């Protein structure tokens, strides 16, 4: 049985099967370091913050304790009602993490949190601390803004993690009762209802996958079909804000609130593959293509508008006012993963790579305890005298959706490394990892070793193999311009896409993939107005940036332009806090003074804002 | 006595004196047409909308009628509390307009509205329909968001208009009682209090000017001094949002919500000139300079951010996501006018010119009954399939601050044409106007005739003059590169700034100013990232734009670039709806296909979006 976060059923229309955590283990290198930070710093920090923010205390109140409900309140007096989901997302991360290895403190904190959730749930299965404490205990009075289904969706996802990673069904029992309560009111025989914030759809599909009970999948499909009929009204931002402007299978492009759209499309893929609904799957793929072509930042970030956290118009991708919510990057990884499983197309794994390194990781500090909610690609200045300046990383967000979202993604990240199908094993993400996969002929055991993302060399060693031939697939990333593959048959050049090596393998066989990693200068699409006349620096899967901390003394980033007469070049190993990476020396001039030339050390964008506040640019002007 | 909207007292530290409406009358040409539209279409439309929106009905409820309070409610259930100000702003416009000439229907509507206001006011002087009907009648419970002082500020401004233009003090009596109610609670002996939305400060100064009662000026000065001490808290957007982050006289730059900042600085100038507070005046001038240098759009529009309607960072001026609220343009004209009166510097009149033509007028349709709240300098697309696309002009705004703001500015616009001081008369804005000014030696009567802004020729004829010499000042706009002046002494070239002709005038003397109006190509400041590599077309005081309606068939604006090998040129007279103007033929190529060249007819930006929906650009890419 797979422990994966997404686990299509045996009959699902997917090309690839996830491996799951114990079958893919990151053992060393870049990702091992990030996963260790997540486990040892971020997740404990998160539990502390759940206590401080009131998220845990609110569940205690729902269970009957006395006290004051704590919640983010905006100045109009409206209280945001979704803090329960912070607890559930943290519990999901804790579940995957405990599945990776025991930790007494983490287990104790989890037991406490699970106990609070269990105590808060009503006898009828309903659970939502906001409604129970502040809302008079009257469920489902405001589906558009109440986030009640949304919170149950995250409860289910936490339950799935504990069920699959640990065989612990305490949360699953709670989640089933909560889902049954919703199904009884909103199922096929009940009233129509959808949540203003999608998310429960994918969770309900997973609940069917975990329990075998088809009702939840049916409810998810019903919620998808009910969308686009105007049930949510216009709200403050119009019906597209919550993707209620068009039926899911008809909407031509992504629209509205980015996280809502991406979570919705995750649910649509899950329903589509379970029901074999090719039209629904194709509608998601169409939206994905349009999004990548017209509305995705170089960093993989999504959603440019601050006002309604929305995708903007095509090519509306300002670097300075990029909203680029960390959660939207997380959600796009979740969606790309589903599309990869469904189709097997390497482009989706390319998207996961770009977004993980450049869209998700910048949302958390290198030390693991400070977060960005928005991830701009440019910061002009940061002076105390500029009250409109962008803020620094914070230990928690008032609306704390992003931090535990990063936690749960990182704690399940090794699941994204590889997949299998009856014909072989596919390596999608490069890390030093040990991988096992069950093929029809027997178990495959292999290990990958690499200095990725700073070094382009990957070594695959076959540790155990069935006698029958099977295919090892490696992904040559879309950014690669020169790569060679060495397998037992010899050495050959390979280009972007999936490279399939089908043969009868023997234990001890090795495959070497060498991806050349020159510094690349990336020109923007000329239709992206906001970065016209600029250039970006990339190397391997990493987007780079220039921070004011790395400028020669006395220079302001805003006065500098790229020196087209000189070339950027890889630099020595560069350290920023606990981060160590290949820097890139970027040639710059002072604008209008070509003789005033200098070099700035660019660093990976994921490492920005880990020193003192300052200006930063991904896109560097040519003029 | 002057009827002007701003009337510094005799002892105020100002260089120039306003003339006021009956002393400056626009009689023909561009502005006469716009003022006629305002009077005949916009203001009647506004009264109709005050009825539909509930603004009038709410006052009726406050006076004791039965019914349902009507107000813009956002989806969180918060009701915006400032609809009374729509009525007051409309009444201010009506007052100035009736002062320009009788109109029985307008007078009747005004009487009805004044009656409602009078009936709504409580015996203790308090008036705010929102608090009276929905707020339990408990005043001043939420100074940060309640807009109670703000509404009284607009009540006072309406009262000033009726008092000065018509000698009608019905509103002034109401305003005095409302101001006294505030002064009794928040005056020097009372508790400290400031409004989250400035505006009352300038009104209180005007109330002192109109009544001679110093208490209101003292209260205004107190409110200014109390700002920046944290009385308002952080709110949703931080204390800079409402300029409470620093004392008014210390804040180095504009910050936060643009309209709030500009209204506040209007009050600061008014207090500064009345009290001779040079430090306070200089702080406003410093902020103004920084704003013009780093945060003003080419159109004179201000405030780039949608999220908090705020000035962004320096050089953060996206054309597509420009917030550029019409009210902010109006407010900047009000502030520039005050600074012009205080200093006499022509640059402030330049700013008024740029902003009126290109920042205020685009906010209202040529027919006068449709409005823009935001005024972007670029619209990529407008397709029904793009739910995130920018909206079209609307008959009224849910938050209807802008339409009556434009009305009151246009109804008092002729006051901005000219000023006087003891030494002469200054013409600041060019229109066909008749002007009278009282100089120490006697009355000056003169007339200006011009085809401005489409023609650069201005003729001034002296109709009546004292015998003693006096100085006629004309402004050569900052955009001028070639101009000649012909006066009784001969012809000479003149450059930008104030041109002073001091002589003993005779009736019948004429002065001719000839401003050459070639088409200008304007390069952006290289620090404005969002328009790098673009060029804009200007002619005279007008900023031009290209609309998709004026492209050759089969072309999309987003595919076109400026053809640097050819020059733009003035075109034939061009008509758009009721608008007629000099078009400009702009040479374009399809991007990457230099041979695919064409010409598009650019129109003044103030005339955009008066045909069917489509793409538009002020800044045209060079690549």
Coordinates of N, CA and C in Angstrom, one line a residue, chain A residues 74-76 78 145 235-236 240 245 252-253 255 295 305-307 313-316 320-321 378 380-381 383 385-390 526-527 529-530 532-534 558 591 617 621 623, chain B residues 74-76 78 145 235-236 240 245 252-253 255 295 305-307 313-316 320-321 378 380-381 383 385-390 526-527 529-530 532-534 558 591 617 621 623:
Chain A
X74 N -10.4 41.8 11.1 CA -10.0 42.9 10.3 C -10.7 44.1 10.9
X75 N -10.3 45.3 10.4 CA -10.7 46.5 11.1 C -12.2 46.8 11.0
X76 N -12.9 46.1 10.1 CA -14.3 46.4 10.0 C -15.0 45.5 11.0
X78 N -15.0 42.2 11.1 CA -15.2 40.9 10.6 C -14.1 40.0 11.1
X145 N -18.5 32.7 2.4 CA -17.3 33.2 3.1 C -16.9 32.4 4.3
X235 N -20.5 38.4 -4.6 CA -19.5 38.7 -3.5 C -18.9 40.1 -3.7
X236 N -17.8 40.3 -3.1 CA -17.1 41.6 -3.2 C -16.4 41.8 -4.5
X240 N -16.2 35.4 -10.5 CA -15.0 34.7 -10.9 C -14.0 34.6 -9.8
X245 N -18.2 31.7 -12.0 CA -18.7 32.4 -13.2 C -19.0 31.5 -14.3
X252 N -12.6 28.7 -19.7 CA -11.5 28.5 -20.6 C -10.1 28.8 -20.0
X253 N -10.1 29.7 -19.0 CA -8.9 30.1 -18.4 C -9.0 30.1 -16.9
X255 N -9.0 31.9 -13.4 CA -9.6 33.2 -13.1 C -9.8 33.4 -11.6
X295 N 0.3 33.6 -17.5 CA 0.0 34.2 -16.2 C 0.9 33.6 -15.1
X305 N -2.3 39.8 -8.5 CA -3.1 41.0 -7.9 C -3.2 40.9 -6.4
X306 N -2.9 42.0 -5.7 CA -3.0 42.1 -4.3 C -4.5 42.2 -3.9
X307 N -5.3 43.0 -4.6 CA -6.6 43.4 -4.1 C -7.5 42.1 -3.8
X313 N -4.9 39.9 -15.7 CA -5.1 39.7 -17.2 C -3.9 38.9 -17.7
X314 N -4.0 38.3 -18.9 CA -2.8 37.7 -19.4 C -1.6 38.7 -19.5
X315 N -0.4 38.2 -19.2 CA 0.8 39.0 -19.2 C 0.8 40.1 -18.2
X316 N -0.1 40.1 -17.3 CA -0.1 41.1 -16.2 C 0.8 40.5 -15.1
X320 N 7.3 43.9 -9.0 CA 7.3 44.6 -7.7 C 6.0 44.3 -6.9
X321 N 4.9 44.4 -7.6 CA 3.6 44.2 -6.9 C 3.1 42.7 -7.1
X378 N 10.8 41.8 -7.1 CA 11.5 43.0 -7.0 C 11.1 43.7 -5.7
X380 N 12.1 47.5 -4.4 CA 12.9 48.7 -4.8 C 13.7 49.2 -3.6
X381 N 13.1 49.2 -2.5 CA 13.8 49.8 -1.3 C 13.2 49.3 -0.1
X383 N 13.2 51.3 3.4 CA 13.7 52.3 4.3 C 12.6 52.6 5.4
X385 N 11.7 55.2 6.4 CA 10.9 56.4 6.0 C 9.9 56.1 4.9
X386 N 9.9 54.9 4.4 CA 8.9 54.6 3.4 C 7.9 53.6 3.9
X387 N 6.8 54.2 4.5 CA 5.8 53.3 5.1 C 5.1 52.4 4.1
X388 N 5.2 52.7 2.8 CA 4.6 51.8 1.9 C 5.5 50.6 1.5
X389 N 6.6 50.5 2.0 CA 7.6 49.5 1.6 C 7.1 48.1 2.0
X390 N 7.6 47.1 1.2 CA 7.3 45.8 1.5 C 7.8 45.3 2.9
X526 N 7.9 39.5 -24.7 CA 7.7 40.9 -24.9 C 6.3 41.4 -24.5
X527 N 5.4 40.5 -24.3 CA 4.0 40.9 -24.0 C 3.9 41.2 -22.5
X529 N 4.5 43.5 -20.0 CA 5.0 44.9 -20.0 C 5.9 45.2 -18.9
X530 N 5.6 44.7 -17.8 CA 6.3 45.2 -16.6 C 7.8 44.9 -16.5
X532 N 9.7 44.6 -19.5 CA 10.3 44.9 -20.9 C 11.7 45.5 -20.7
X533 N 12.6 45.1 -21.5 CA 13.9 45.7 -21.5 C 14.8 45.2 -20.3
X534 N 14.4 44.0 -19.7 CA 15.1 43.5 -18.6 C 15.6 42.1 -19.0
X558 N 18.8 50.5 -7.8 CA 17.9 51.1 -8.8 C 18.7 51.9 -9.8
X591 N 23.7 53.3 -14.6 CA 22.9 53.7 -15.7 C 23.4 55.0 -16.3
X617 N 16.3 42.4 -7.0 CA 15.7 42.3 -8.3 C 16.0 40.9 -8.9
X621 N 17.4 45.5 -15.4 CA 17.2 46.3 -16.6 C 18.4 46.3 -17.5
X623 N 18.6 48.8 -19.6 CA 18.7 50.3 -19.9 C 18.1 51.1 -18.7
Chain B
X74 N -20.2 45.7 2.0 CA -19.3 44.7 1.4 C -19.7 43.4 1.9
X75 N -19.1 42.4 1.3 CA -19.6 41.0 1.6 C -19.4 40.5 3.0
X76 N -18.5 41.2 3.7 CA -18.3 40.8 5.1 C -19.4 41.3 6.0
X78 N -20.0 44.5 6.4 CA -19.7 45.9 6.8 C -20.3 46.9 5.9
X145 N -12.6 54.6 11.3 CA -13.3 54.2 10.0 C -14.7 54.9 9.8
X235 N -4.9 49.8 12.1 CA -5.9 49.5 11.2 C -5.5 48.3 10.4
X236 N -6.1 48.2 9.2 CA -5.9 47.0 8.4 C -4.6 47.2 7.6
X240 N 0.4 54.3 8.3 CA 0.7 55.3 7.2 C -0.6 55.4 6.2
X245 N 1.4 57.8 10.8 CA 2.7 57.2 11.1 C 3.7 58.2 11.6
X252 N 8.3 62.8 5.6 CA 9.1 63.3 4.5 C 8.5 63.1 3.2
X253 N 7.6 62.1 3.0 CA 7.1 61.8 1.7 C 5.6 61.6 1.9
X255 N 2.4 59.3 1.7 CA 2.3 57.9 2.1 C 0.9 57.5 2.3
X295 N 6.3 59.7 -7.8 CA 5.0 58.9 -7.7 C 3.8 59.5 -8.4
X305 N -1.7 51.8 -6.0 CA -2.0 50.5 -5.5 C -3.5 50.3 -5.3
X306 N -4.0 49.2 -5.8 CA -5.4 48.9 -5.6 C -5.8 48.5 -4.2
X307 N -4.9 47.7 -3.6 CA -5.2 47.1 -2.3 C -5.6 48.1 -1.2
X313 N 5.6 52.6 -3.6 CA 7.0 53.0 -3.5 C 7.4 54.0 -4.6
X314 N 8.5 54.7 -4.4 CA 8.9 55.6 -5.5 C 9.1 54.8 -6.8
X315 N 8.6 55.4 -7.9 CA 8.7 54.8 -9.2 C 7.8 53.6 -9.4
X316 N 7.0 53.3 -8.5 CA 6.1 52.1 -8.7 C 4.8 52.7 -9.3
X320 N -1.0 49.5 -16.2 CA -2.2 48.6 -16.2 C -2.9 48.5 -14.9
X321 N -2.2 48.4 -13.9 CA -2.8 48.3 -12.6 C -2.8 49.7 -11.8
X378 N -3.4 51.8 -19.2 CA -3.3 50.7 -20.2 C -4.4 49.7 -19.9
X380 N -5.2 46.0 -21.4 CA -4.7 45.0 -22.3 C -5.9 44.5 -23.2
X381 N -7.0 44.2 -22.6 CA -8.0 43.5 -23.3 C -9.3 43.7 -22.6
X383 N -12.5 41.2 -22.8 CA -13.2 40.2 -23.4 C -14.1 39.6 -22.3
X385 N -14.7 36.7 -21.8 CA -14.1 35.5 -21.3 C -13.0 35.8 -20.3
X386 N -12.8 37.0 -20.0 CA -11.7 37.4 -19.1 C -12.4 38.0 -17.9
X387 N -12.8 37.3 -16.9 CA -13.5 37.8 -15.8 C -12.7 38.8 -15.0
X388 N -11.3 38.8 -15.1 CA -10.5 39.7 -14.4 C -10.3 41.0 -15.1
X389 N -10.9 41.2 -16.3 CA -10.7 42.4 -17.1 C -11.2 43.6 -16.4
X390 N -10.7 44.8 -16.8 CA -11.1 46.0 -16.2 C -12.6 46.3 -16.6
X526 N 13.8 56.3 -16.4 CA 14.3 54.9 -16.5 C 14.0 54.1 -15.2
X527 N 13.8 54.9 -14.1 CA 13.5 54.2 -12.9 C 12.1 53.7 -12.7
X529 N 10.0 51.2 -13.7 CA 10.2 49.8 -14.3 C 9.1 49.5 -15.2
X530 N 7.8 49.8 -14.9 CA 6.7 49.2 -15.6 C 6.5 49.8 -17.0
X532 N 9.4 50.7 -18.9 CA 10.7 50.7 -19.5 C 10.6 50.4 -21.0
X533 N 11.3 51.0 -21.9 CA 11.3 50.7 -23.3 C 10.1 51.1 -24.0
X534 N 9.3 52.0 -23.4 CA 8.1 52.6 -24.0 C 8.3 54.1 -24.3
X558 N -1.8 44.6 -28.5 CA -0.6 44.0 -27.8 C 0.5 43.5 -28.7
X591 N 5.1 43.7 -33.9 CA 6.4 43.3 -33.2 C 7.1 42.2 -34.0
X617 N -3.6 52.0 -24.8 CA -2.3 52.2 -24.2 C -1.9 53.7 -24.3
X621 N 5.1 50.4 -26.5 CA 6.4 49.8 -26.5 C 7.3 50.1 -27.7
X623 N 9.7 48.0 -28.3 CA 10.2 46.7 -28.7 C 9.2 45.6 -28.2

